[in-house]
Short mmCIF file of C-alpha atoms in Angstrom, two decimals:
data_model
loop_
_atom_site.label_atom_id
_atom_site.label_comp_id
_atom_site.label_asym_id
_atom_site.label_seq_id
_atom_site.Cartn_x
_atom_site.Cartn_y
_atom_site.Cartn_z
CA UNK A 823 -24.04 -50.90 4.04
CA UNK A 824 -23.99 -47.13 4.52
CA UNK A 825 -24.05 -44.14 2.44
CA UNK A 826 -20.76 -42.31 2.02
CA UNK A 827 -20.00 -38.58 1.13
CA UNK A 828 -18.01 -38.47 -2.09
CA UNK A 829 -14.39 -36.89 -1.47
CA UNK A 830 -12.78 -33.98 -2.92
CA UNK A 831 -10.83 -36.47 -5.52
CA UNK A 832 -14.26 -37.19 -7.11
CA UNK A 833 -15.05 -33.45 -8.07
CA UNK A 834 -13.13 -33.36 -11.38
CA UNK A 835 -14.96 -36.42 -12.41
CA UNK A 836 -18.54 -34.74 -11.53
CA UNK A 837 -17.60 -31.55 -12.95
CA UNK A 838 -16.85 -33.14 -16.37
CA UNK A 839 -20.27 -34.66 -16.26
CA UNK A 840 -22.60 -31.95 -15.08
CA UNK A 841 -25.13 -30.81 -17.46
CA UNK A 842 -28.32 -29.24 -18.16
CA UNK A 843 -30.19 -32.23 -19.17
CA UNK A 844 -33.50 -33.13 -17.54
CA UNK A 845 -33.08 -35.78 -14.44
CA UNK A 846 -34.30 -38.89 -16.32
CA UNK A 847 -31.67 -38.52 -19.05
CA UNK A 848 -28.58 -37.06 -17.33
CA UNK A 849 -25.84 -39.60 -16.39
CA UNK A 850 -25.67 -38.05 -12.97
CA UNK A 851 -25.11 -34.93 -11.05
CA UNK A 852 -23.26 -36.19 -8.16
CA UNK A 853 -26.42 -37.86 -6.61
CA UNK A 854 -28.60 -40.82 -7.68
CA UNK A 855 -32.15 -41.65 -7.09
CA UNK A 856 -32.65 -43.69 -3.81
CA UNK A 857 -36.18 -44.79 -4.21
CA UNK A 858 -35.91 -48.36 -3.99
CA UNK A 859 -35.35 -48.97 -0.32
CA UNK A 860 -32.46 -51.15 -0.78
CA UNK A 861 -29.10 -50.68 -2.89
CA UNK A 862 -30.00 -53.51 -5.12
CA UNK A 863 -33.21 -51.98 -6.13
CA UNK A 864 -31.47 -48.77 -6.80
CA UNK A 865 -28.91 -50.73 -8.78
CA UNK A 866 -31.95 -52.28 -10.93
CA UNK A 867 -33.29 -48.62 -11.32
CA UNK A 868 -30.07 -47.47 -13.08
CA UNK A 869 -32.08 -47.99 -16.27
CA UNK A 870 -34.59 -45.17 -16.67
CA UNK A 871 -37.84 -45.86 -18.60
CA UNK A 872 -37.44 -49.70 -18.87
CA UNK A 873 -40.88 -50.24 -20.30
CA UNK A 874 -40.55 -47.88 -23.16
CA UNK A 875 -37.92 -49.55 -25.43
CA UNK A 876 -37.49 -46.39 -27.57
CA UNK A 877 -36.92 -44.18 -24.57
CA UNK A 878 -34.87 -46.39 -22.29
CA UNK A 879 -31.90 -44.65 -20.79
CA UNK A 880 -28.55 -46.36 -19.57
CA UNK A 881 -27.49 -44.26 -16.46
CA UNK A 882 -24.21 -46.47 -15.80
CA UNK A 883 -22.58 -45.72 -19.16
CA UNK A 884 -19.09 -46.00 -17.95
CA UNK A 885 -17.00 -47.22 -14.96
CA UNK A 886 -16.68 -43.67 -13.45
CA UNK A 887 -20.39 -43.40 -13.05
CA UNK A 888 -20.79 -47.05 -11.81
CA UNK A 889 -18.12 -46.21 -9.00
CA UNK A 890 -20.05 -42.97 -8.12
CA UNK A 891 -23.31 -44.80 -7.80
CA UNK A 892 -21.69 -47.62 -5.62
CA UNK A 893 -20.32 -44.97 -3.47
CA UNK A 894 -23.66 -42.90 -3.12
CA UNK A 895 -25.62 -46.33 -2.58
CA UNK A 896 -23.32 -47.47 0.40
CA UNK A 897 -21.89 -50.48 -1.78
CA UNK A 898 -18.37 -49.18 -1.35
CA UNK A 899 -17.31 -46.76 1.30
CA UNK A 900 -14.57 -44.42 2.31
CA UNK A 901 -11.44 -44.55 0.24
CA UNK A 902 -12.52 -47.66 -1.50
CA UNK A 903 -14.00 -45.77 -4.28
CA UNK A 904 -10.77 -44.03 -4.92
CA UNK A 905 -8.75 -47.08 -4.75
CA UNK A 906 -11.18 -48.59 -7.40
CA UNK A 907 -10.81 -45.87 -9.48
CA UNK A 908 -7.10 -46.05 -9.31
CA UNK A 909 -7.39 -49.74 -10.50
CA UNK A 910 -9.48 -48.83 -13.30
CA UNK A 911 -6.99 -46.14 -14.50
CA UNK A 912 -4.21 -48.51 -14.43
CA UNK A 913 -6.40 -51.42 -16.34
CA UNK A 914 -8.96 -49.99 -18.70
CA UNK A 915 -9.92 -53.34 -20.20
CA UNK A 916 -10.55 -54.51 -16.71
CA UNK A 917 -12.69 -51.57 -15.80
CA UNK A 918 -15.05 -52.29 -18.91
CA UNK A 919 -15.33 -55.81 -18.00
CA UNK A 920 -16.33 -54.79 -14.55
CA UNK A 921 -18.90 -52.35 -15.79
CA UNK A 922 -20.18 -55.04 -18.16
CA UNK A 923 -20.36 -57.69 -15.52
CA UNK A 924 -22.26 -54.98 -13.09
CA UNK A 925 -24.76 -54.48 -15.92
CA UNK A 926 -25.46 -58.16 -16.44
CA UNK A 927 -25.83 -58.62 -12.56
CA UNK A 928 -28.31 -55.76 -12.74
CA UNK A 929 -30.24 -57.27 -15.51
CA UNK A 930 -30.51 -60.75 -13.86
CA UNK A 931 -31.59 -59.10 -10.66
CA UNK A 932 -34.25 -57.12 -12.42
CA UNK A 933 -35.38 -60.43 -14.20
CA UNK A 934 -35.79 -62.32 -10.93
CA UNK A 935 -37.33 -59.11 -8.97
CA UNK A 936 -39.76 -57.81 -11.48
CA UNK A 937 -41.83 -60.85 -11.70
CA UNK A 938 -41.81 -60.98 -7.68
CA UNK A 939 -43.16 -57.17 -7.66
CA UNK A 940 -45.76 -57.91 -10.13
CA UNK A 941 -46.85 -61.14 -8.44
CA UNK A 942 -45.53 -63.81 -10.93
CA UNK A 943 -42.80 -66.38 -10.96
CA UNK A 944 -39.52 -65.64 -12.06
CA UNK A 945 -37.97 -67.84 -14.77
CA UNK A 946 -36.29 -70.81 -13.47
CA UNK A 947 -33.02 -69.95 -15.60
CA UNK A 948 -33.11 -66.55 -14.17
CA UNK A 949 -33.30 -67.63 -10.74
CA UNK A 950 -30.18 -70.15 -11.58
CA UNK A 951 -27.97 -67.60 -12.97
CA UNK A 952 -28.39 -65.11 -9.84
CA UNK A 953 -28.04 -68.12 -7.53
CA UNK A 954 -24.80 -68.87 -8.98
CA UNK A 955 -23.50 -65.32 -8.91
CA UNK A 956 -24.49 -65.32 -5.17
CA UNK A 957 -22.86 -68.56 -4.41
CA UNK A 958 -19.74 -67.28 -6.35
CA UNK A 959 -19.88 -64.14 -4.08
CA UNK A 960 -19.87 -66.12 -0.65
CA UNK A 961 -16.85 -67.86 -1.54
CA UNK A 962 -14.95 -64.58 -1.21
CA UNK A 963 -17.03 -63.13 1.57
CA UNK A 964 -16.65 -63.49 5.28
CA UNK A 965 -19.13 -63.56 8.44
CA UNK A 966 -19.10 -59.93 10.05
CA UNK A 967 -21.48 -60.65 12.87
CA UNK A 968 -23.30 -63.95 14.12
CA UNK A 969 -26.37 -62.62 15.70
CA UNK A 970 -27.82 -61.36 13.36
CA UNK A 971 -25.93 -63.21 10.69
CA UNK A 972 -24.36 -60.78 8.36
CA UNK A 973 -21.73 -61.13 5.58
CA UNK A 974 -19.07 -58.80 4.16
CA UNK A 975 -18.10 -59.08 0.64
CA UNK A 976 -14.13 -59.02 -0.22
CA UNK A 977 -13.60 -55.48 -1.38
CA UNK A 978 -9.69 -55.18 -2.29
CA UNK A 979 -9.83 -54.37 -5.60
CA UNK A 980 -12.09 -53.12 -8.39
CA UNK A 981 -12.44 -56.69 -9.48
CA UNK A 982 -14.18 -57.42 -6.23
CA UNK A 983 -17.17 -55.22 -7.16
CA UNK A 984 -19.25 -57.54 -8.83
CA UNK A 985 -19.19 -59.84 -5.83
CA UNK A 986 -20.17 -57.03 -3.68
CA UNK A 987 -23.15 -56.23 -6.04
CA UNK A 988 -24.05 -60.17 -5.68
CA UNK A 989 -23.93 -60.14 -1.93
CA UNK A 990 -26.24 -56.99 -2.13
CA UNK A 991 -28.83 -59.08 -4.10
CA UNK A 992 -28.58 -62.07 -1.29
CA UNK A 993 -29.16 -59.30 1.42
CA UNK A 994 -32.23 -58.03 -0.37
CA UNK A 995 -33.77 -61.56 -1.01
CA UNK A 996 -32.93 -62.90 2.59
CA UNK A 997 -33.60 -60.07 4.85
CA UNK A 998 -36.26 -57.89 3.26
CA UNK A 999 -40.14 -58.45 3.18
CA UNK A 1000 -40.57 -58.89 -0.47
CA UNK A 1001 -44.30 -59.13 -0.17
CA UNK A 1002 -43.72 -55.15 -0.13
CA UNK A 1003 -41.82 -55.17 -3.38
CA UNK A 1004 -43.76 -53.05 -6.10
CA UNK A 1005 -43.42 -51.90 -9.68
CA UNK A 1006 -44.00 -48.43 -10.46
CA UNK A 1007 -47.47 -47.87 -11.87
CA UNK A 1008 -46.22 -45.79 -14.77
CA UNK A 1009 -46.74 -47.47 -18.00
CA UNK A 1010 -43.17 -46.49 -18.98
CA UNK A 1011 -41.04 -46.51 -16.02
CA UNK A 1012 -40.46 -49.98 -14.65
CA UNK A 1013 -38.76 -48.92 -11.44
CA UNK A 1014 -38.89 -51.35 -8.57
CA UNK A 1015 -39.14 -50.34 -4.90
CA UNK A 1016 -40.22 -51.64 -1.39
CA UNK A 1017 -43.52 -50.29 -0.11
CA UNK A 1018 -42.93 -48.99 3.31
CA UNK A 1019 -46.36 -47.27 3.68
CA UNK A 1020 -48.43 -48.61 6.39
CA UNK A 1021 -51.33 -49.43 4.38
CA UNK A 1022 -49.40 -50.52 1.28
CA UNK A 1023 -50.81 -47.95 -0.82
CA UNK A 1024 -47.74 -46.45 -2.71
CA UNK A 1025 -48.22 -46.82 -6.47
CA UNK A 1026 -45.34 -44.55 -7.82
CA UNK A 1027 -41.43 -44.82 -7.68
CA UNK A 1028 -41.82 -40.90 -6.82
CA UNK A 1029 -45.00 -38.70 -6.48
CA UNK A 1030 -42.83 -35.86 -8.15
CA UNK A 1031 -42.14 -37.65 -11.38
CA UNK A 1032 -44.37 -40.70 -12.30
CA UNK A 1033 -47.04 -39.78 -9.85
CA UNK A 1034 -47.15 -36.29 -11.30
CA UNK A 1035 -47.07 -37.21 -14.75
CA UNK A 1036 -50.17 -39.44 -13.84
CA UNK A 1037 -52.05 -36.53 -12.25
CA UNK A 1038 -51.25 -34.43 -15.37
CA UNK A 1039 -52.61 -37.09 -17.66
CA UNK A 1040 -55.92 -37.47 -15.57
CA UNK A 1041 -56.18 -33.72 -15.44
CA UNK A 1042 -56.21 -33.82 -19.64
CA UNK A 1043 -58.40 -36.66 -19.89
CA UNK A 1044 -60.90 -34.98 -17.88
CA UNK A 1045 -60.91 -31.86 -19.86
CA UNK A 1046 -61.06 -33.82 -23.10
CA UNK A 1047 -63.98 -35.70 -21.56
CA UNK A 1048 -65.74 -32.31 -21.06
CA UNK A 1049 -65.14 -31.16 -24.35
CA UNK A 1050 -66.64 -34.24 -26.04
CA UNK A 1051 -70.07 -34.03 -23.77
#
């Protein structure tokens, strides 16, 4: 899976969505956070502030954003995104169904991966649901290489996108070192990532967002502590 530059055909969609809202609440600005270390983790992270129910933000609000994210993440490549967008315009009901299916797969993935990131055991039912989705995706997939064994999902129409995302989940579970899977240490964030640091010392999804907020909080706590002495 490779990251693909968005073509000029996407620019009108991007222009409609550009705005001055903060990065954590903006739907997108033509790029998406790539902090997970794997496309499936970046999919899981399309919900901002997961652990703060009153402040949670859905960053895949519609099918256009979903296709832009999938292109940015390398799930779909080349002119697939434009072809899928054309499918969606022809059948708005199908596009909405695909969006809802992608979100359900994202949440199932999160319920399996988050316990692993926090050294707990996923619930058996969540494992069963994700397993069924992956098994279904393999029915329409084909072997791309033997050594190493790699699979390619069918990607003919937008209806194939959920299967492509399910196969991405399999790729994460089958090929990555999940002992490196972490959850951001911020009390509200909840984003997941693979810790690629040499000494496994990464605590934050990003030092510029959650890491910086933690430093600011510690600074204010030190100041308050001095004032009470």
